[in-house]
Each structure stands twice: as structure tokens, then as C-alpha cells.
Coordinates of C-alpha atoms and ligand atoms in Angstrom, one line a residue:
X1 CA 88.8 45.4 175.0
X2 CA 86.1 47.6 173.3
X3 CA 86.6 50.9 175.5
X4 CA 84.1 52.8 173.3
X5 CA 82.3 50.7 170.7
X6 CA 78.6 52.2 170.9
X7 CA 75.1 51.1 169.6
X8 CA 73.8 53.3 166.7
X9 CA 71.8 56.3 167.2
X10 CA 67.9 56.9 166.1
X11 CA 67.5 59.4 163.5
X12 CA 65.2 62.4 163.6
X13 CA 61.4 61.0 162.7
X14 CA 60.9 60.8 158.9
X15 CA 64.5 60.9 158.1
X16 CA 67.0 58.1 156.9
X17 CA 69.3 56.9 159.4
X18 CA 72.8 57.7 158.1
X19 CA 74.4 57.0 160.9
X20 CA 77.5 54.9 160.0
X21 CA 77.1 52.2 162.5
X22 CA 73.8 51.5 162.0
X23 CA 74.5 51.2 157.9
X24 CA 77.1 49.0 158.7
X25 CA 75.2 46.6 160.8
X26 CA 72.0 46.8 158.5
X27 CA 74.3 45.8 155.7
X28 CA 76.0 43.0 157.9
X29 CA 72.6 41.9 159.4
X30 CA 71.2 41.4 155.9
X31 CA 74.4 38.9 154.7
X32 CA 74.3 37.3 157.9
X33 CA 70.5 36.5 157.3
X34 CA 71.9 34.1 154.5
X35 CA 74.6 32.3 156.0
X36 CA 73.9 29.0 157.3
X37 CA 74.9 28.2 160.4
X38 CA 76.4 31.3 161.8
X39 CA 76.6 31.1 165.5
X40 CA 74.6 34.0 167.2
X41 CA 77.9 34.5 169.1
X42 CA 79.8 35.4 166.3
X43 CA 77.4 37.8 164.8
X44 CA 77.6 39.8 168.1
X45 CA 81.6 39.7 167.9
X46 CA 81.4 40.7 164.1
X47 CA 78.9 43.3 164.8
X48 CA 81.1 45.5 166.8
X49 CA 85.1 46.4 167.0
X50 CA 87.4 44.2 168.6
X51 CA 89.1 47.3 169.8
X52 CA 88.3 51.1 169.9
X53 CA 90.9 53.7 171.1
X54 CA 90.7 57.5 171.5
X55 CA 93.6 59.4 171.9
X56 CA 93.8 62.9 172.8
X57 CA 97.0 64.8 172.3
X58 CA 98.5 68.3 172.7
X59 CA 100.6 69.9 169.5
X60 CA 102.5 73.1 169.4
X61 CA 101.2 75.4 166.5
X62 CA 103.2 77.7 164.4
X63 CA 101.9 81.0 166.6
X64 CA 103.3 79.4 169.8
X65 CA 99.8 78.3 171.2
X66 CA 99.1 74.7 172.1
X67 CA 95.8 72.8 170.9
X68 CA 94.5 69.6 171.6
X69 CA 93.8 67.0 168.9
X70 CA 91.5 63.6 168.9
X71 CA 92.3 61.0 166.9
X72 CA 91.1 57.1 166.7
X73 CA 92.3 53.7 166.0
X74 CA 90.0 50.6 165.5
X75 CA 90.7 47.5 164.8
X76 CA 87.6 45.6 163.8
X77 CA 89.0 42.0 163.4
X78 CA 92.2 40.3 163.4
X79 CA 90.7 36.6 162.5
X80 CA 92.4 36.6 159.3
X81 CA 95.5 38.5 159.9
X82 CA 96.7 41.8 161.4
X83 CA 94.3 45.1 160.7
X84 CA 94.7 47.0 157.8
X85 CA 93.1 49.9 157.2
X86 CA 93.7 53.7 156.4
X87 CA 94.1 56.8 158.7
X88 CA 92.1 60.2 157.7
X89 CA 92.7 63.3 158.7
X90 CA 89.4 65.4 158.6
X91 CA 87.4 67.9 160.5
X92 CA 84.1 65.7 160.5
X93 CA 86.3 62.4 161.3
X94 CA 84.3 60.7 164.1
X95 CA 84.8 57.4 166.3
X96 CA 81.4 55.9 164.8
X97 CA 82.7 56.5 161.3
X98 CA 85.9 54.9 162.1
X99 CA 84.4 51.9 163.6
X100 CA 82.1 51.7 160.4
X101 CA 85.0 51.9 158.0
X102 CA 87.2 49.4 159.9
X103 CA 84.2 46.7 159.7
X104 CA 84.2 47.5 156.0
X105 CA 88.0 47.0 155.8
X106 CA 87.6 43.3 157.5
X107 CA 85.0 42.3 154.6
X108 CA 87.1 44.1 152.0
X109 CA 90.2 42.3 152.7
X110 CA 88.1 38.7 153.1
X111 CA 86.6 38.9 150.0
X112 CA 89.9 40.0 148.0
X113 CA 91.6 37.5 149.6
X114 CA 94.3 39.1 151.5
X115 CA 95.5 37.6 154.8
X116 CA 94.4 41.0 157.0
X117 CA 91.6 42.0 159.3
X118 CA 90.1 45.0 159.1
X119 CA 91.1 48.4 161.0
X120 CA 91.0 52.3 160.3
X121 CA 91.9 55.2 161.9
X122 CA 91.6 59.3 162.1
X123 CA 92.3 62.1 163.5
X124 CA 89.8 65.4 163.9
X125 CA 91.8 68.3 162.2
X126 CA 91.5 70.3 158.9
X127 CA 94.5 69.7 156.7
X128 CA 93.9 72.7 154.7
X129 CA 94.5 75.2 157.6
X130 CA 97.5 73.5 158.7
X131 CA 101.4 74.4 157.7
X132 CA 103.5 71.3 156.9
X133 CA 105.3 71.8 160.2
X134 CA 102.1 71.6 162.2
X135 CA 101.2 68.4 159.9
X136 CA 104.2 66.7 160.6
X137 CA 104.0 67.5 164.4
X138 CA 100.5 66.3 164.4
X139 CA 100.9 63.2 162.8
X140 CA 104.4 62.2 164.8
X141 CA 102.6 62.9 167.9
X142 CA 99.6 60.7 166.9
X143 CA 102.3 58.0 165.5
X144 CA 103.6 57.8 169.0
X145 CA 100.3 57.4 170.7
X146 CA 99.8 54.7 168.0
X147 CA 103.2 53.1 168.7
X148 CA 101.8 50.3 171.1
X149 CA 98.6 49.4 169.0
X150 CA 100.0 49.4 165.5
X151 CA 103.0 47.0 164.1
X152 CA 104.2 45.1 161.0
X153 CA 102.3 42.0 162.6
X154 CA 99.8 43.5 164.3
X155 CA 97.9 46.6 162.8
X156 CA 98.8 48.4 159.5
X157 CA 98.0 51.9 158.6
X158 CA 97.8 53.4 155.1
X159 CA 96.5 56.6 153.8
X160 CA 92.9 57.8 153.6
X161 CA 91.2 60.8 153.2
X162 CA 93.9 64.0 153.5
X163 CA 96.6 61.8 154.3
X164 CA 99.3 60.5 151.5
X165 CA 102.6 59.1 151.5
X166 CA 104.4 62.0 153.4
X167 CA 102.2 61.1 156.3
X168 CA 103.1 57.5 156.1
X169 CA 106.7 58.4 155.9
X170 CA 106.6 60.1 159.1
X171 CA 104.8 57.5 161.0
X172 CA 107.2 55.1 159.8
X173 CA 109.8 57.2 160.7
X174 CA 108.0 57.8 164.1
X175 CA 107.6 54.0 164.6
X176 CA 111.1 53.2 163.5
X177 CA 112.9 55.5 166.2
X178 CA 110.8 53.8 168.8
X179 CA 111.3 50.3 167.7
X180 CA 115.0 50.6 166.5
X181 CA 117.2 47.6 165.1
X182 CA 114.5 45.7 163.0
X183 CA 112.8 46.2 159.5
X184 CA 109.9 48.3 160.3
X185 CA 108.9 49.4 156.6
X186 CA 105.8 46.5 156.9
X187 CA 104.3 48.9 159.9
X188 CA 102.4 51.2 156.8
X189 CA 101.5 50.6 153.6
X190 CA 101.2 53.6 150.8
X191 CA 104.6 55.0 151.7
X192 CA 106.8 56.8 149.1
X193 CA 108.8 54.6 146.4
X194 CA 111.9 55.7 147.9
X195 CA 110.9 54.1 151.2
X196 CA 109.6 51.0 150.2
X197 CA 106.2 51.9 148.6
X198 CA 104.9 49.6 145.9
X199 CA 104.7 50.6 142.3
X200 CA 101.3 51.3 141.6
X201 CA 99.9 51.9 144.8
X202 CA 98.5 55.4 143.7
X203 CA 96.7 54.0 140.8
X204 CA 95.5 50.6 142.2
X205 CA 92.2 51.9 143.6
X206 CA 91.0 53.5 140.3
X207 CA 92.6 50.4 138.0
X208 CA 91.0 48.0 140.5
X209 CA 87.8 49.9 140.0
X210 CA 87.8 49.6 136.3
X211 CA 89.1 45.9 136.5
X212 CA 86.3 45.0 138.6
X213 CA 83.4 46.7 136.5
X214 CA 84.9 45.1 132.9
X215 CA 84.6 41.6 134.5
X216 CA 81.1 42.5 135.5
X217 CA 79.9 44.1 132.2
X218 CA 82.0 41.0 130.5
X219 CA 79.6 38.6 132.6
X220 CA 76.6 39.7 130.8
X221 CA 74.7 40.7 133.7
X222 CA 73.2 43.8 132.3
X223 CA 71.7 43.3 128.6
X224 CA 73.4 45.0 126.1
X225 CA 76.1 46.6 128.2
X226 CA 78.8 44.2 128.1
X227 CA 81.6 46.2 127.7
X228 CA 83.3 49.9 128.2
X229 CA 83.2 50.6 124.8
X230 CA 80.8 53.6 123.9
X231 CA 79.4 53.5 127.4
X232 CA 78.4 57.0 128.8
X233 CA 80.1 57.2 132.2
X234 CA 79.5 59.9 135.1
X235 CA 82.3 60.5 138.0
X236 CA 81.5 61.8 140.8
X237 CA 84.9 63.0 142.3
X238 CA 87.9 63.8 140.5
X239 CA 90.5 62.9 143.0
X240 CA 93.3 59.9 143.4
X241 CA 90.5 57.3 142.6
X242 CA 87.9 59.0 140.5
X243 CA 90.6 60.6 137.9
X244 CA 92.3 57.1 137.5
X245 CA 89.0 55.6 137.2
X246 CA 88.0 57.7 134.5
X247 CA 91.2 57.6 132.5
X248 CA 91.1 53.8 132.6
X249 CA 87.6 53.5 131.5
X250 CA 88.5 56.7 128.7
X251 CA 91.3 53.9 127.7
X252 CA 88.9 51.1 127.2
X253 CA 86.7 53.2 125.1
X254 CA 84.0 54.5 127.4
X255 CA 82.7 58.4 126.9
X256 CA 83.3 60.4 130.3
X257 CA 80.5 62.9 130.0
X258 CA 80.4 64.5 133.4
X259 CA 83.3 64.7 136.4
X260 CA 83.1 66.7 139.7
X261 CA 84.9 67.8 142.8
X262 CA 83.9 69.3 145.7
X263 CA 83.3 72.7 144.2
X264 CA 80.8 71.4 141.5
X265 CA 80.9 69.5 138.3
X266 CA 81.2 69.6 134.4
X267 CA 79.5 67.9 131.8
X268 CA 80.1 67.6 127.8
X269 CA 78.1 65.2 125.9
X270 CA 80.8 64.4 123.6
X271 CA 83.0 63.5 126.4
X272 CA 85.3 65.4 128.6
X273 CA 88.9 66.1 127.5
X274 CA 90.3 64.4 131.0
X275 CA 94.0 65.6 130.4
X276 CA 92.6 69.2 130.0
X277 CA 90.4 68.8 133.2
X278 CA 93.6 67.5 135.4
X279 CA 95.3 70.4 134.2
X280 CA 92.6 72.9 134.6
X281 CA 92.0 71.6 138.2
X282 CA 95.8 71.6 139.1
X283 CA 96.1 75.1 138.0
X284 CA 92.5 76.6 139.6
X285 CA 92.0 74.1 142.1
X286 CA 88.4 72.7 140.3
X287 CA 87.4 71.5 137.5
X288 CA 84.3 73.7 137.2
X289 CA 85.0 76.3 134.3
X290 CA 86.7 73.9 132.0
X291 CA 86.4 75.8 128.4
X292 CA 83.4 73.8 126.1
X293 CA 81.6 72.4 129.4
X294 CA 78.7 73.0 131.1
X295 CA 78.7 73.3 134.7
X296 CA 76.3 71.2 137.0
X297 CA 76.0 71.0 140.7
X298 CA 77.3 67.7 142.3
X299 CA 73.3 66.9 142.8
X300 CA 72.5 67.5 139.3
X301 CA 75.6 65.7 138.0
X302 CA 74.1 62.5 139.9
X303 CA 71.0 62.6 138.0
X304 CA 72.6 62.9 134.9
X305 CA 71.2 59.8 132.3
X306 CA 74.2 57.5 131.6
X307 CA 74.9 53.8 131.3
X308 CA 77.6 53.6 134.5
X309 CA 77.4 56.3 137.3
X310 CA 80.7 56.2 139.6
X311 CA 80.4 57.9 143.1
X312 CA 84.3 58.6 144.0
X313 CA 84.2 61.1 146.5
X314 CA 82.4 60.8 149.8
X315 CA 79.8 58.4 151.6
X316 CA 76.2 59.1 151.2
X317 CA 75.8 60.4 148.0
X318 CA 73.0 58.3 146.8
X319 CA 70.3 58.1 149.7
X320 CA 66.8 57.5 150.2
X321 CA 65.8 61.2 149.0
X322 CA 67.8 61.2 145.8
X323 CA 67.7 57.6 144.3
X324 CA 64.7 57.7 142.6
X325 CA 66.1 60.2 140.5
X326 CA 69.5 58.0 139.5
X327 CA 69.0 57.5 135.9
X328 CA 71.9 54.6 134.8
X329 CA 72.1 51.0 134.4
X330 CA 75.0 50.5 136.9
X331 CA 76.4 52.2 139.9
X332 CA 80.0 51.7 140.7
X333 CA 81.1 52.2 144.4
X334 CA 84.4 53.6 143.9
X335 CA 84.2 55.4 147.1
X336 CA 83.5 54.0 150.7
X337 CA 79.6 53.9 151.6
X338 CA 78.4 56.2 148.9
X339 CA 75.2 54.3 148.8
X340 CA 72.8 54.1 151.7
X341 CA 70.7 51.1 152.2
X342 CA 67.4 53.0 151.7
X343 CA 68.9 53.7 148.4
X344 CA 70.3 50.2 147.7
X345 CA 66.9 49.1 147.8
X346 CA 65.2 52.0 145.5
X347 CA 67.9 51.2 142.8
X348 CA 67.2 47.3 143.2
X349 CA 63.2 48.2 142.3
X350 CA 64.5 50.2 139.6
X351 CA 66.7 47.4 138.2
X352 CA 69.7 49.2 138.5
X353 CA 73.0 47.1 140.1
X354 CA 75.3 48.3 142.2
X355 CA 78.9 47.2 142.3
X356 CA 79.7 47.5 145.9
X357 CA 82.6 49.2 147.8
X358 CA 84.2 46.1 149.2
X359 CA 85.0 44.5 145.8
X360 CA 85.0 47.7 143.6
X361 CA 87.7 49.7 145.4
X362 CA 89.5 46.8 147.0
X363 CA 92.4 47.4 144.4
X364 CA 93.8 49.8 147.0
X365 CA 94.3 47.3 149.9
X366 CA 95.1 44.8 147.4
X367 CA 98.3 46.8 146.4
X368 CA 98.7 47.8 149.9
X369 CA 99.2 44.0 150.5
X370 CA 101.6 43.7 147.6
X371 CA 103.5 46.4 149.5
X372 CA 103.8 44.5 152.7
X373 CA 104.8 41.7 151.1
X374 CA 107.9 43.4 149.2
X375 CA 108.8 45.0 152.3
X376 CA 109.0 41.6 154.4
X377 CA 111.1 40.2 151.5
X378 CA 113.0 43.3 150.7
X379 CA 111.8 43.5 147.2
X380 CA 110.5 46.0 144.6
X381 CA 108.2 44.4 141.7
X382 CA 108.2 46.0 138.7
X383 CA 104.7 47.7 137.9
X384 CA 103.5 44.9 135.1
X385 CA 104.1 42.4 138.3
X386 CA 101.8 44.5 140.4
X387 CA 99.4 45.3 137.6
X388 CA 98.9 41.9 136.6
X389 CA 98.7 40.4 140.2
X390 CA 96.1 43.3 140.9
X391 CA 94.1 42.4 137.9
X392 CA 93.6 38.8 138.6
X393 CA 92.8 39.2 142.1
X394 CA 89.8 41.9 141.2
X395 CA 88.7 39.3 138.2
X396 CA 88.8 36.7 140.6
X397 CA 86.6 38.4 143.4
X398 CA 84.2 39.5 141.0
X399 CA 83.7 36.4 139.4
X400 CA 83.1 34.9 143.2
X401 CA 80.6 37.6 143.9
X402 CA 78.6 37.0 140.6
X403 CA 78.4 33.3 141.2
X404 CA 77.5 33.9 144.8
X405 CA 74.7 36.3 143.4
X406 CA 73.3 33.9 141.1
X407 CA 73.7 31.1 143.7
X408 CA 71.6 33.2 146.2
X409 CA 69.0 34.6 143.4
X410 CA 68.3 30.5 142.8
X411 CA 68.0 30.1 146.5
X412 CA 65.7 32.8 147.2
X413 CA 63.3 31.8 144.2
X414 CA 63.0 28.4 146.0
X415 CA 61.4 30.4 148.9
X416 CA 62.7 28.6 151.8
X417 CA 65.1 30.1 154.1
X418 CA 67.5 27.8 155.9
X419 CA 66.5 26.9 159.4
X420 CA 70.0 27.2 160.6
X421 CA 70.1 31.0 159.2
X422 CA 70.1 33.3 162.4
X423 CA 70.3 36.9 160.7
X424 CA 67.3 38.9 160.0
X425 CA 65.6 36.5 157.3
X426 CA 65.7 38.2 154.0
X427 CA 62.2 37.7 153.4
X428 CA 60.7 40.0 150.4
X429 CA 64.2 41.4 150.0
X430 CA 66.0 39.9 146.6
X431 CA 69.4 39.4 146.8
X432 CA 71.7 42.2 145.8
X433 CA 75.8 42.1 144.6
X434 CA 76.6 44.0 148.1
X435 CA 74.7 41.0 150.0
X436 CA 76.6 38.4 148.0
X437 CA 79.8 40.0 148.5
X438 CA 79.3 40.2 152.0
X439 CA 77.7 37.1 152.3
X440 CA 81.2 35.5 150.6
X441 CA 83.3 37.9 153.3
X442 CA 81.6 37.2 156.4
X443 CA 81.3 33.2 155.5
X444 CA 85.3 33.5 155.0
X445 CA 86.0 35.4 158.4
X446 CA 83.3 33.2 160.5
X447 CA 84.8 29.9 158.9
X448 CA 88.3 30.9 159.9
X449 CA 87.2 32.0 163.7
X450 CA 85.7 28.6 163.9
X451 CA 89.1 26.7 162.3
X452 CA 91.1 28.7 164.5
X453 CA 88.7 27.6 167.6
X454 CA 87.5 30.1 170.1
X455 CA 90.1 31.2 172.5
X456 CA 90.7 29.5 175.2
Ligands
NAD501 P1 90.9 62.4 147.2 O1 90.9 63.2 148.0 O2 92.3 62.3 146.3 O3 89.8 62.7 146.0 C1 88.2 63.2 146.5 C2 87.9 63.8 145.3 O4 86.1 64.0 145.6 C3 87.9 65.4 145.3 O5 88.3 65.6 144.0 C4 87.3 66.1 146.0 O6 87.2 67.6 145.5 C5 85.7 65.6 145.4 N1 85.0 65.8 146.6 C6 84.8 65.5 147.8 N2 83.7 66.1 148.8 C7 83.1 65.8 147.5 C8 81.5 66.2 147.5 N3 80.9 66.4 148.4 N4 80.9 65.9 146.1 C9 81.8 65.6 145.2 N5 82.9 65.8 145.0 C10 83.6 65.6 146.2 O7 90.2 61.1 147.8 P2 90.5 59.5 146.6 O8 91.8 58.9 147.4 O9 90.2 59.8 145.8 O10 89.1 59.2 147.7 C11 87.7 58.9 147.2 C12 87.1 58.1 147.9 O11 87.5 56.8 147.6 C13 87.0 58.2 149.7 O12 85.4 57.5 149.7 C14 87.9 57.2 150.0 O13 87.6 56.5 151.3 C15 87.6 55.9 149.1 N6 88.8 55.2 148.9 C16 89.9 55.8 148.3 C17 91.2 54.5 148.4 C18 92.3 55.0 147.9 O14 93.3 54.3 147.3 N7 92.7 56.5 147.6 C19 90.8 53.2 148.4 C20 89.7 52.6 148.7 C21 88.6 53.6 148.9

């Protein structure tokens, strides 16, 4: 069933195409071009979601009025296992963005090697203007609508932008009411620890970013930058992912010279006091204004000269129109889709590597998988067990991507594209880390699809 999947839209003349479906498909096609023997029919299958559902539902608001909300759940692939992916509550959520993010989850799960397919969900709403009671009613009603399409063995949601452990607790409770008499804890991950959430889940994505980036530096890919020690780092976004990443890099010897949130950024040549920034943000709602720092805009922050730039906020932060001014040696995509395809090409031409999102921020889904395993076994693992397993997963995936990148570079130097390749031939374009990561992921999913056999 593909009720609402659609083709990408064209941009206005002269503008970069930022349509999420277009970007997702462009990245997929570039990788598919390197995979020999990938069947054309499978390319079509992976290009669009397996299932996309729109829900519309009414909710009674605190003032007695009734509002209709729209929500989505997209299952991109179930080849490697049940769908896995977050649910975001955001006024800008769209079906198209949800589709693109669901595909990203398929490749992320395959790359990090957890037995899940890709999924994503969203509800169009502005959490900042909703009371807790309204949020709870929206979540429970959405969960009721979702109940036929999610489940511990079919599709497993998690938190995403503006959803959290409380949201997952409400979804779990609603689902459990509708399916009493069995262990329903594995229906969602990112739950509060009291309800079966994993220790370490909150920090997992940020720590994973640090593990992957550290491994990349250690590999010697960037001459003269083989560890975090003394590295100057800029982090855009100081939330769950950005703040934990900044803290982990600082602990490993990096100097965090700038951080930001949606209201703006702060810069300090000698390094920002991260604890002070956290306390200030808690009290003031923003890092902007922290004593002994200079205020910068988010656009200026991205262009600060540094060794490592970490976009950890929203998508499309680094685009065709600002990529030329990026002045760093490595971009680490802690956020989802922060670097557009046009920016990828500009950064590559400048010799700047991009550690791609499907690898860099895969720590979150990895510990979500650990939570799911713990829930099925009715166990709670110690934090050092969780973090040790996370580190091994991130390092192993990073090693795999680096090996594949070097291998693609060597084949590209050979010049002869394989006659079996069926994607857009990657002529004239040097492979990058994103393409290498996607090649590994797409190959794993397509091999599994063929091993399972095409039904019937
Ligand atoms: P969050 O809401 O905790 O933090 C987001 C931060 O970015 C906040 O500080 C916010 O003020 C800031 N921000 C928002 N818009 C901004 C803008 N335009 N410019 C600068 N800063 C801005 O969210 P999070 O969980 O840290 O997620 C950040 C990114 O990481 C998102 O792209 C998310 O999809 C991705 N991600 C998160 C996880 C996870 O486990 N939380 C896992 C994988 C990917």
C-alpha cells in the first residue's frame, strides 16, 4: 500500500531543490550507481515508501473548542525487520519530510546493523502553544489511530523533535490498553527508565556522534587532525544531541569555541564553559547572552573558522548558498539532513569531509534497539554495558564506511564503471563518505531482499 507517496516537486528557477523527497532520492541514486547487480525493480521499490498513511483526528482543547490535527506514519522498508523511527510534533511536519526521514531510517538501521527497517511519523502541531493536557489528548488520540499499524514486531516509534519520554509513555499506555494481556513495552522506545527505557538513551545520539567522529579522526583520513585533542569545534544546536556531543568532545580535549540554539549563537576563542552555557540556557531559555561570550547569528556561526563543524539542529543548515563560506576540515552531521546535495559537492571540492547523518547520529537508534531487546527479555542493562555496546557498534560501522570509501575511491580511479550498475553513473563525481555509507546500507538491504526472495 502506498496511499500518498508522491514524486518530488521542482524548485523555483535558479533555486536549489530542498524538497526532502528529491534530496533523499538524489542521495540514494548516487549510491545505487556504485552497486553492481542492483535490480531496477528494487531501485523503484526503495525509492518510495512501502506504506504512507495520513490520519486526521479531532481533539478537545482546554477552552472547550475542538481542533482537527493531521498526523503521518510512513513505513519505508520492512526488509531487515520491523519499522523503526521517531514521531515528531512540529508545525512544519509534512508527509514529504516524513517519507524522506523514513528512508533515512532504513539506511541508518542497515548501516549500524540493527534488525529494523525504516519508519517515521509526525503530527502537525506547535507544542509550545499547547498545554500538557492538550498534548496528552493529541498523543493518545494519535496513538489510537496508529494502533493498527504499529506494534512490537511491526513498526516501533520513538521520540523525535518536540516529543520525549513522556510522549512515549502515553503511546505505550494507549497501545497497552488496546492490546491487554501481553508484554507491550517493546512497542515504543525512548520510554522513561521506570517504564522499561534503557539507561543511556538520552545521551546515546550525542555519544555516538563522538565515537564515530573520534574513530574517523583516528583513521588518519584528515592529515594533522587525528584526535579531538586541541581541535577547535563549533556546534549548531545545543539540545539533546548538540549539548551531549559538545560535552563528550570537550572531555576528549576539544575546545568548543561556539554553540547555538534557535535564538542565536555564542562564541569564545578560549572555549565555552559548557556547564555555564547549560545553566544559562535553563534559566534564560537560550545560550545567547552568556557572560564572556560574543553573540553571533546562526548563519555567522556556521562560517566560523574551526577544525570540526557539527550541525546538530535542523535540516538544510549547509546549502548551496552558504557552503562555499564553510571554513573547517570536517563536518559531522549530528542532525538529520543538515547538508544538502549541492553543499556536499561544494564541500567536497574544498576538501572538507562530511561524516554523514546515517552514520554520525545512529547512536540513538542503536540504543533504541538495545531498549527493545531489553524489553523483550524483561531486563535492564547497566549503563557501562549499554555504552560499551554502543561504542563497538559506532566504531565498527565507521570502520566499514571508511573501508568502503577507500575501495570506491580506488575503483573510481580505475575509471571503468561496472556494466551491472543501473543507477545514475557516477561519472565525474568523486565518491564521498555519504555515498560510501549509503552503498553499504543499500547493498545490505538489497541482498536481504533477494535472499528473502521476492514474494510470491
Ligand atoms: P532538541 O530539540 O533537543 O535540540 C535542538 C536544538 O537545536 C535546540 O537547542 C534548538 O534551540 C536548536 N535549534 C532549532 N532550530 C535551530 C536553528 N534553525 N538554528 C540553530 N539552532 C536551532 O533536538 P535533538 O534531539 O537534539 O535533535 C537535533 C537533531 O538531531 C534533529 O535534526 C534530530 O532529528 C536529530 N537526531 C536526534 C536524535 C535523538 O536521539 N535525539 C537521533 C538522531 C537524529
